[in-house]
Amino acid sequence: MAVYHDFEFVDERNDCVIAKINIEDIFLDYVMEQQAYEVDCLYNLIPSINPGYVKEPYRSKVPSDKGLNYCGISVINHYSFDYLKKIFLEWIDILEKLDDEYYYPYLVDLNEDQLAEISFEEMKGLKETLFVKSEVLKKLNICMHYLETMNSPDIVIYYYGI
């Protein structure tokens, strides 16, 4: 069962959801490994709004928090779109450097001897956790498209952590 982080693009003035894009948690774990980030470093970069402490509407609020809640809800408005674009571009760059289409985090560090010792059933279980490069890349490009074309004070992004 995959775990996701959701980015929900909302037109706050017209009270409608434009799109909801989910990014696999296993991909974010991979990003943190590749960039040698601490567990929550990526989430500490973006100025955000905590909806638990600030009331709607969020479009005109200057973000008073920094970071996205890994296991909660954060709101990103136009004040922080440039920060989010930089992170998405960084993630896209990481993906484009990845040679394989499928990434299996539980198998990547095993050598040939260790792989030979794994039974068929164990291998099947280890291969259930993965992300697909082209799918994640497509989702990130869609997020970038929305950020670039809807750079309006009326647009906010609800980030739902795992």
mmCIF file with all atom_site columns, C-alpha atoms in Angstrom:
data_model
loop_
_atom_site.group_PDB
_atom_site.id
_atom_site.type_symbol
_atom_site.label_atom_id
_atom_site.label_alt_id
_atom_site.label_comp_id
_atom_site.label_asym_id
_atom_site.label_entity_id
_atom_site.label_seq_id
_atom_site.pdbx_PDB_ins_code
_atom_site.Cartn_x
_atom_site.Cartn_y
_atom_site.Cartn_z
_atom_site.occupancy
_atom_site.B_iso_or_equiv
_atom_site.pdbx_formal_charge
_atom_site.auth_seq_id
_atom_site.auth_comp_id
_atom_site.auth_asym_id
_atom_site.auth_atom_id
_atom_site.pdbx_PDB_model_num
ATOM 1   C CA . MET A 1 1   ? 0.000   0.000   0.000   1.00 0.00 ? 1   MET A CA 1
ATOM 2   C CA . ALA A 1 2   ? 1.533   3.299   -1.103  1.00 0.00 ? 2   ALA A CA 1
ATOM 3   C CA . VAL A 1 3   ? 1.675   6.337   1.147   1.00 0.00 ? 3   VAL A CA 1
ATOM 4   C CA . TYR A 1 4   ? 1.312   9.779   -0.450  1.00 0.00 ? 4   TYR A CA 1
ATOM 5   C CA . HIS A 1 5   ? 1.867   13.475  0.133   1.00 0.00 ? 5   HIS A CA 1
ATOM 6   C CA . ASP A 1 6   ? -0.885  15.471  -1.587  1.00 0.00 ? 6   ASP A CA 1
ATOM 7   C CA . PHE A 1 7   ? -0.704  18.911  -3.157  1.00 0.00 ? 7   PHE A CA 1
ATOM 8   C CA . GLU A 1 8   ? -4.226  20.297  -3.607  1.00 0.00 ? 8   GLU A CA 1
ATOM 9   C CA . PHE A 1 9   ? -4.468  23.416  -5.768  1.00 0.00 ? 9   PHE A CA 1
ATOM 10  C CA . VAL A 1 10  ? -7.462  25.526  -4.724  1.00 0.00 ? 10  VAL A CA 1
ATOM 11  C CA . ASP A 1 11  ? -9.009  28.706  -6.111  1.00 0.00 ? 11  ASP A CA 1
ATOM 12  C CA . GLU A 1 12  ? -9.861  30.199  -2.754  1.00 0.00 ? 12  GLU A CA 1
ATOM 13  C CA . ARG A 1 13  ? -11.866 33.135  -4.107  1.00 0.00 ? 13  ARG A CA 1
ATOM 14  C CA . ASN A 1 14  ? -14.227 30.845  -6.056  1.00 0.00 ? 14  ASN A CA 1
ATOM 15  C CA . ASP A 1 15  ? -14.030 28.058  -3.469  1.00 0.00 ? 15  ASP A CA 1
ATOM 16  C CA . CYS A 1 16  ? -13.122 25.260  -5.893  1.00 0.00 ? 16  CYS A CA 1
ATOM 17  C CA . VAL A 1 17  ? -10.452 22.595  -6.136  1.00 0.00 ? 17  VAL A CA 1
ATOM 18  C CA . ILE A 1 18  ? -8.446  22.877  -9.341  1.00 0.00 ? 18  ILE A CA 1
ATOM 19  C CA . ALA A 1 19  ? -6.349  19.723  -8.965  1.00 0.00 ? 19  ALA A CA 1
ATOM 20  C CA . LYS A 1 20  ? -5.006  17.281  -6.411  1.00 0.00 ? 20  LYS A CA 1
ATOM 21  C CA . ILE A 1 21  ? -1.650  15.677  -7.146  1.00 0.00 ? 21  ILE A CA 1
ATOM 22  C CA . ASN A 1 22  ? -0.138  12.994  -4.939  1.00 0.00 ? 22  ASN A CA 1
ATOM 23  C CA . ILE A 1 23  ? 3.578   12.316  -4.631  1.00 0.00 ? 23  ILE A CA 1
ATOM 24  C CA . GLU A 1 24  ? 4.753   8.987   -3.297  1.00 0.00 ? 24  GLU A CA 1
ATOM 25  C CA . ASP A 1 25  ? 6.375   9.063   0.126   1.00 0.00 ? 25  ASP A CA 1
ATOM 26  C CA . ILE A 1 26  ? 8.953   6.545   -1.077  1.00 0.00 ? 26  ILE A CA 1
ATOM 27  C CA . PHE A 1 27  ? 10.100  9.085   -3.685  1.00 0.00 ? 27  PHE A CA 1
ATOM 28  C CA . LEU A 1 28  ? 10.525  11.774  -1.031  1.00 0.00 ? 28  LEU A CA 1
ATOM 29  C CA . ASP A 1 29  ? 12.562  9.312   1.029   1.00 0.00 ? 29  ASP A CA 1
ATOM 30  C CA . TYR A 1 30  ? 14.731  8.732   -2.042  1.00 0.00 ? 30  TYR A CA 1
ATOM 31  C CA . VAL A 1 31  ? 15.188  12.493  -2.526  1.00 0.00 ? 31  VAL A CA 1
ATOM 32  C CA . MET A 1 32  ? 16.338  12.866  1.059   1.00 0.00 ? 32  MET A CA 1
ATOM 33  C CA . GLU A 1 33  ? 18.834  10.023  0.618   1.00 0.00 ? 33  GLU A CA 1
ATOM 34  C CA . GLN A 1 34  ? 20.234  11.509  -2.582  1.00 0.00 ? 34  GLN A CA 1
ATOM 35  C CA . GLN A 1 35  ? 20.599  14.984  -1.203  1.00 0.00 ? 35  GLN A CA 1
ATOM 36  C CA . ALA A 1 36  ? 21.827  13.858  2.220   1.00 0.00 ? 36  ALA A CA 1
ATOM 37  C CA . TYR A 1 37  ? 19.069  15.835  3.898   1.00 0.00 ? 37  TYR A CA 1
ATOM 38  C CA . GLU A 1 38  ? 18.074  15.296  7.452   1.00 0.00 ? 38  GLU A CA 1
ATOM 39  C CA . VAL A 1 39  ? 14.664  13.664  7.852   1.00 0.00 ? 39  VAL A CA 1
ATOM 40  C CA . ASP A 1 40  ? 12.586  16.825  7.561   1.00 0.00 ? 40  ASP A CA 1
ATOM 41  C CA . CYS A 1 41  ? 14.979  19.314  5.951   1.00 0.00 ? 41  CYS A CA 1
ATOM 42  C CA . LEU A 1 42  ? 13.036  19.743  2.693   1.00 0.00 ? 42  LEU A CA 1
ATOM 43  C CA . TYR A 1 43  ? 9.945   20.668  4.600   1.00 0.00 ? 43  TYR A CA 1
ATOM 44  C CA . ASN A 1 44  ? 11.700  23.407  6.567   1.00 0.00 ? 44  ASN A CA 1
ATOM 45  C CA . LEU A 1 45  ? 12.427  25.572  3.538   1.00 0.00 ? 45  LEU A CA 1
ATOM 46  C CA . ILE A 1 46  ? 8.997   26.771  2.448   1.00 0.00 ? 46  ILE A CA 1
ATOM 47  C CA . PRO A 1 47  ? 7.202   29.645  4.187   1.00 0.00 ? 47  PRO A CA 1
ATOM 48  C CA . SER A 1 48  ? 3.785   28.239  5.057   1.00 0.00 ? 48  SER A CA 1
ATOM 49  C CA . ILE A 1 49  ? 0.601   28.739  7.013   1.00 0.00 ? 49  ILE A CA 1
ATOM 50  C CA . ASN A 1 50  ? -0.583  26.326  9.679   1.00 0.00 ? 50  ASN A CA 1
ATOM 51  C CA . PRO A 1 51  ? -4.379  26.045  9.246   1.00 0.00 ? 51  PRO A CA 1
ATOM 52  C CA . GLY A 1 52  ? -4.657  24.940  12.861  1.00 0.00 ? 52  GLY A CA 1
ATOM 53  C CA . TYR A 1 53  ? -3.620  28.406  14.029  1.00 0.00 ? 53  TYR A CA 1
ATOM 54  C CA . VAL A 1 54  ? -4.689  30.730  11.195  1.00 0.00 ? 54  VAL A CA 1
ATOM 55  C CA . LYS A 1 55  ? -8.233  31.130  9.882   1.00 0.00 ? 55  LYS A CA 1
ATOM 56  C CA . GLU A 1 56  ? -9.281  31.291  6.227   1.00 0.00 ? 56  GLU A CA 1
ATOM 57  C CA . PRO A 1 57  ? -8.992  32.950  3.788   1.00 0.00 ? 57  PRO A CA 1
ATOM 58  C CA . TYR A 1 58  ? -5.315  32.141  3.318   1.00 0.00 ? 58  TYR A CA 1
ATOM 59  C CA . ARG A 1 59  ? -4.737  33.942  0.021   1.00 0.00 ? 59  ARG A CA 1
ATOM 60  C CA . SER A 1 60  ? -3.880  37.266  1.620   1.00 0.00 ? 60  SER A CA 1
ATOM 61  C CA . LYS A 1 61  ? -2.023  35.999  4.701   1.00 0.00 ? 61  LYS A CA 1
ATOM 62  C CA . VAL A 1 62  ? 1.724   36.415  4.902   1.00 0.00 ? 62  VAL A CA 1
ATOM 63  C CA . PRO A 1 63  ? 3.132   33.005  5.937   1.00 0.00 ? 63  PRO A CA 1
ATOM 64  C CA . SER A 1 64  ? 4.335   33.028  9.521   1.00 0.00 ? 64  SER A CA 1
ATOM 65  C CA . ASP A 1 65  ? 5.632   29.439  9.686   1.00 0.00 ? 65  ASP A CA 1
ATOM 66  C CA . LYS A 1 66  ? 8.470   27.744  7.856   1.00 0.00 ? 66  LYS A CA 1
ATOM 67  C CA . GLY A 1 67  ? 8.140   24.263  6.533   1.00 0.00 ? 67  GLY A CA 1
ATOM 68  C CA . LEU A 1 68  ? 5.550   21.708  5.584   1.00 0.00 ? 68  LEU A CA 1
ATOM 69  C CA . ASN A 1 69  ? 4.085   19.311  8.111   1.00 0.00 ? 69  ASN A CA 1
ATOM 70  C CA . TYR A 1 70  ? 5.382   15.870  7.167   1.00 0.00 ? 70  TYR A CA 1
ATOM 71  C CA . CYS A 1 71  ? 2.377   14.295  8.884   1.00 0.00 ? 71  CYS A CA 1
ATOM 72  C CA . GLY A 1 72  ? -0.135  17.126  8.778   1.00 0.00 ? 72  GLY A CA 1
ATOM 73  C CA . ILE A 1 73  ? -1.648  19.966  6.758   1.00 0.00 ? 73  ILE A CA 1
ATOM 74  C CA . SER A 1 74  ? 0.140   23.102  5.613   1.00 0.00 ? 74  SER A CA 1
ATOM 75  C CA . VAL A 1 75  ? -1.058  25.900  3.354   1.00 0.00 ? 75  VAL A CA 1
ATOM 76  C CA . ILE A 1 76  ? 1.138   27.499  0.710   1.00 0.00 ? 76  ILE A CA 1
ATOM 77  C CA . ASN A 1 77  ? 0.044   30.726  -0.946  1.00 0.00 ? 77  ASN A CA 1
ATOM 78  C CA . HIS A 1 78  ? 1.484   32.991  -3.634  1.00 0.00 ? 78  HIS A CA 1
ATOM 79  C CA . TYR A 1 79  ? 4.115   34.360  -1.236  1.00 0.00 ? 79  TYR A CA 1
ATOM 80  C CA . SER A 1 80  ? 5.800   30.940  -1.244  1.00 0.00 ? 80  SER A CA 1
ATOM 81  C CA . PHE A 1 81  ? 5.286   29.731  -4.810  1.00 0.00 ? 81  PHE A CA 1
ATOM 82  C CA . ASP A 1 82  ? 8.874   30.543  -5.836  1.00 0.00 ? 82  ASP A CA 1
ATOM 83  C CA . TYR A 1 83  ? 10.223  28.395  -2.985  1.00 0.00 ? 83  TYR A CA 1
ATOM 84  C CA . LEU A 1 84  ? 7.979   25.516  -3.982  1.00 0.00 ? 84  LEU A CA 1
ATOM 85  C CA . LYS A 1 85  ? 9.012   25.839  -7.648  1.00 0.00 ? 85  LYS A CA 1
ATOM 86  C CA . LYS A 1 86  ? 12.673  25.542  -6.651  1.00 0.00 ? 86  LYS A CA 1
ATOM 87  C CA . ILE A 1 87  ? 11.994  22.379  -4.702  1.00 0.00 ? 87  ILE A CA 1
ATOM 88  C CA . PHE A 1 88  ? 9.958   20.832  -7.523  1.00 0.00 ? 88  PHE A CA 1
ATOM 89  C CA . LEU A 1 89  ? 12.746  21.693  -9.994  1.00 0.00 ? 89  LEU A CA 1
ATOM 90  C CA . GLU A 1 90  ? 15.286  20.079  -7.680  1.00 0.00 ? 90  GLU A CA 1
ATOM 91  C CA . TRP A 1 91  ? 13.152  16.931  -7.470  1.00 0.00 ? 91  TRP A CA 1
ATOM 92  C CA . ILE A 1 92  ? 12.743  16.856  -11.264 1.00 0.00 ? 92  ILE A CA 1
ATOM 93  C CA . ASP A 1 93  ? 16.518  17.161  -11.660 1.00 0.00 ? 93  ASP A CA 1
ATOM 94  C CA . ILE A 1 94  ? 17.070  14.253  -9.271  1.00 0.00 ? 94  ILE A CA 1
ATOM 95  C CA . LEU A 1 95  ? 14.605  12.100  -11.219 1.00 0.00 ? 95  LEU A CA 1
ATOM 96  C CA . GLU A 1 96  ? 16.121  12.937  -14.587 1.00 0.00 ? 96  GLU A CA 1
ATOM 97  C CA . LYS A 1 97  ? 19.504  11.719  -13.344 1.00 0.00 ? 97  LYS A CA 1
ATOM 98  C CA . LEU A 1 98  ? 18.024  8.379   -12.281 1.00 0.00 ? 98  LEU A CA 1
ATOM 99  C CA . ASP A 1 99  ? 18.890  5.674   -14.819 1.00 0.00 ? 99  ASP A CA 1
ATOM 100 C CA . ASP A 1 100 ? 16.234  3.148   -13.864 1.00 0.00 ? 100 ASP A CA 1
ATOM 101 C CA . GLU A 1 101 ? 12.504  3.525   -14.482 1.00 0.00 ? 101 GLU A CA 1
ATOM 102 C CA . TYR A 1 102 ? 11.619  1.578   -11.331 1.00 0.00 ? 102 TYR A CA 1
ATOM 103 C CA . TYR A 1 103 ? 13.207  2.280   -7.969  1.00 0.00 ? 103 TYR A CA 1
ATOM 104 C CA . TYR A 1 104 ? 13.023  -0.385  -5.253  1.00 0.00 ? 104 TYR A CA 1
ATOM 105 C CA . PRO A 1 105 ? 14.385  1.114   -2.030  1.00 0.00 ? 105 PRO A CA 1
ATOM 106 C CA . TYR A 1 106 ? 14.713  -2.198  -0.197  1.00 0.00 ? 106 TYR A CA 1
ATOM 107 C CA . LEU A 1 107 ? 16.784  -3.766  -2.970  1.00 0.00 ? 107 LEU A CA 1
ATOM 108 C CA . VAL A 1 108 ? 19.029  -0.949  -4.127  1.00 0.00 ? 108 VAL A CA 1
ATOM 109 C CA . ASP A 1 109 ? 21.812  -1.428  -1.562  1.00 0.00 ? 109 ASP A CA 1
ATOM 110 C CA . LEU A 1 110 ? 21.956  -5.228  -1.682  1.00 0.00 ? 110 LEU A CA 1
ATOM 111 C CA . ASN A 1 111 ? 24.942  -6.899  -3.335  1.00 0.00 ? 111 ASN A CA 1
ATOM 112 C CA . GLU A 1 112 ? 24.748  -10.024 -5.508  1.00 0.00 ? 112 GLU A CA 1
ATOM 113 C CA . ASP A 1 113 ? 25.382  -12.394 -2.601  1.00 0.00 ? 113 ASP A CA 1
ATOM 114 C CA . GLN A 1 114 ? 22.603  -10.834 -0.541  1.00 0.00 ? 114 GLN A CA 1
ATOM 115 C CA . LEU A 1 115 ? 20.216  -10.936 -3.483  1.00 0.00 ? 115 LEU A CA 1
ATOM 116 C CA . ALA A 1 116 ? 21.016  -14.631 -4.034  1.00 0.00 ? 116 ALA A CA 1
ATOM 117 C CA . GLU A 1 117 ? 19.990  -15.405 -0.453  1.00 0.00 ? 117 GLU A CA 1
ATOM 118 C CA . ILE A 1 118 ? 16.527  -13.867 -0.828  1.00 0.00 ? 118 ILE A CA 1
ATOM 119 C CA . SER A 1 119 ? 13.695  -16.300 -1.504  1.00 0.00 ? 119 SER A CA 1
ATOM 120 C CA . PHE A 1 120 ? 11.156  -15.731 -4.270  1.00 0.00 ? 120 PHE A CA 1
ATOM 121 C CA . GLU A 1 121 ? 8.475   -14.806 -1.726  1.00 0.00 ? 121 GLU A CA 1
ATOM 122 C CA . GLU A 1 122 ? 10.798  -12.368 0.068   1.00 0.00 ? 122 GLU A CA 1
ATOM 123 C CA . MET A 1 123 ? 11.786  -10.799 -3.245  1.00 0.00 ? 123 MET A CA 1
ATOM 124 C CA . LYS A 1 124 ? 8.145   -10.435 -4.199  1.00 0.00 ? 124 LYS A CA 1
ATOM 125 C CA . GLY A 1 125 ? 7.459   -8.625  -0.912  1.00 0.00 ? 125 GLY A CA 1
ATOM 126 C CA . LEU A 1 126 ? 10.491  -6.340  -1.278  1.00 0.00 ? 126 LEU A CA 1
ATOM 127 C CA . LYS A 1 127 ? 9.423   -5.365  -4.804  1.00 0.00 ? 127 LYS A CA 1
ATOM 128 C CA . GLU A 1 128 ? 6.007   -4.170  -3.621  1.00 0.00 ? 128 GLU A CA 1
ATOM 129 C CA . THR A 1 129 ? 7.567   -0.911  -2.396  1.00 0.00 ? 129 THR A CA 1
ATOM 130 C CA . LEU A 1 130 ? 8.663   1.198   -5.336  1.00 0.00 ? 130 LEU A CA 1
ATOM 131 C CA . PHE A 1 131 ? 8.168   4.354   -7.307  1.00 0.00 ? 131 PHE A CA 1
ATOM 132 C CA . VAL A 1 132 ? 8.059   4.706   -11.066 1.00 0.00 ? 132 VAL A CA 1
ATOM 133 C CA . LYS A 1 133 ? 10.283  7.479   -12.406 1.00 0.00 ? 133 LYS A CA 1
ATOM 134 C CA . SER A 1 134 ? 8.050   8.509   -15.332 1.00 0.00 ? 134 SER A CA 1
ATOM 135 C CA . GLU A 1 135 ? 4.926   8.678   -13.147 1.00 0.00 ? 135 GLU A CA 1
ATOM 136 C CA . VAL A 1 136 ? 6.531   10.847  -10.468 1.00 0.00 ? 136 VAL A CA 1
ATOM 137 C CA . LEU A 1 137 ? 8.139   13.044  -13.134 1.00 0.00 ? 137 LEU A CA 1
ATOM 138 C CA . LYS A 1 138 ? 4.748   13.548  -14.781 1.00 0.00 ? 138 LYS A CA 1
ATOM 139 C CA . LYS A 1 139 ? 3.166   14.563  -11.448 1.00 0.00 ? 139 LYS A CA 1
ATOM 140 C CA . LEU A 1 140 ? 5.951   17.022  -10.658 1.00 0.00 ? 140 LEU A CA 1
ATOM 141 C CA . ASN A 1 141 ? 5.662   18.588  -14.111 1.00 0.00 ? 141 ASN A CA 1
ATOM 142 C CA . ILE A 1 142 ? 1.914   18.987  -13.611 1.00 0.00 ? 142 ILE A CA 1
ATOM 143 C CA . CYS A 1 143 ? 2.565   20.723  -10.286 1.00 0.00 ? 143 CYS A CA 1
ATOM 144 C CA . MET A 1 144 ? 5.072   23.027  -12.006 1.00 0.00 ? 144 MET A CA 1
ATOM 145 C CA . HIS A 1 145 ? 2.542   23.790  -14.741 1.00 0.00 ? 145 HIS A CA 1
ATOM 146 C CA . TYR A 1 146 ? -0.064  24.837  -12.183 1.00 0.00 ? 146 TYR A CA 1
ATOM 147 C CA . LEU A 1 147 ? 2.428   26.955  -10.272 1.00 0.00 ? 147 LEU A CA 1
ATOM 148 C CA . GLU A 1 148 ? 3.574   28.738  -13.421 1.00 0.00 ? 148 GLU A CA 1
ATOM 149 C CA . THR A 1 149 ? 0.164   29.306  -15.003 1.00 0.00 ? 149 THR A CA 1
ATOM 150 C CA . MET A 1 150 ? -1.863  30.046  -11.875 1.00 0.00 ? 150 MET A CA 1
ATOM 151 C CA . ASN A 1 151 ? 0.469   32.379  -10.069 1.00 0.00 ? 151 ASN A CA 1
ATOM 152 C CA . SER A 1 152 ? -2.400  34.356  -8.592  1.00 0.00 ? 152 SER A CA 1
ATOM 153 C CA . PRO A 1 153 ? -3.075  35.580  -5.066  1.00 0.00 ? 153 PRO A CA 1
ATOM 154 C CA . ASP A 1 154 ? -6.381  33.673  -5.228  1.00 0.00 ? 154 ASP A CA 1
ATOM 155 C CA . ILE A 1 155 ? -4.643  30.286  -5.576  1.00 0.00 ? 155 ILE A CA 1
ATOM 156 C CA . VAL A 1 156 ? -3.523  28.410  -2.471  1.00 0.00 ? 156 VAL A CA 1
ATOM 157 C CA . ILE A 1 157 ? -2.072  24.950  -2.132  1.00 0.00 ? 157 ILE A CA 1
ATOM 158 C CA . TYR A 1 158 ? -3.098  22.649  0.649   1.00 0.00 ? 158 TYR A CA 1
ATOM 159 C CA . TYR A 1 159 ? -0.282  20.249  1.399   1.00 0.00 ? 159 TYR A CA 1
ATOM 160 C CA . TYR A 1 160 ? -1.397  17.047  3.101   1.00 0.00 ? 160 TYR A CA 1
ATOM 161 C CA . GLY A 1 161 ? 1.469   15.061  4.601   1.00 0.00 ? 161 GLY A CA 1
ATOM 162 C CA . ILE A 1 162 ? 1.208   11.353  5.248   1.00 0.00 ? 162 ILE A CA 1
#
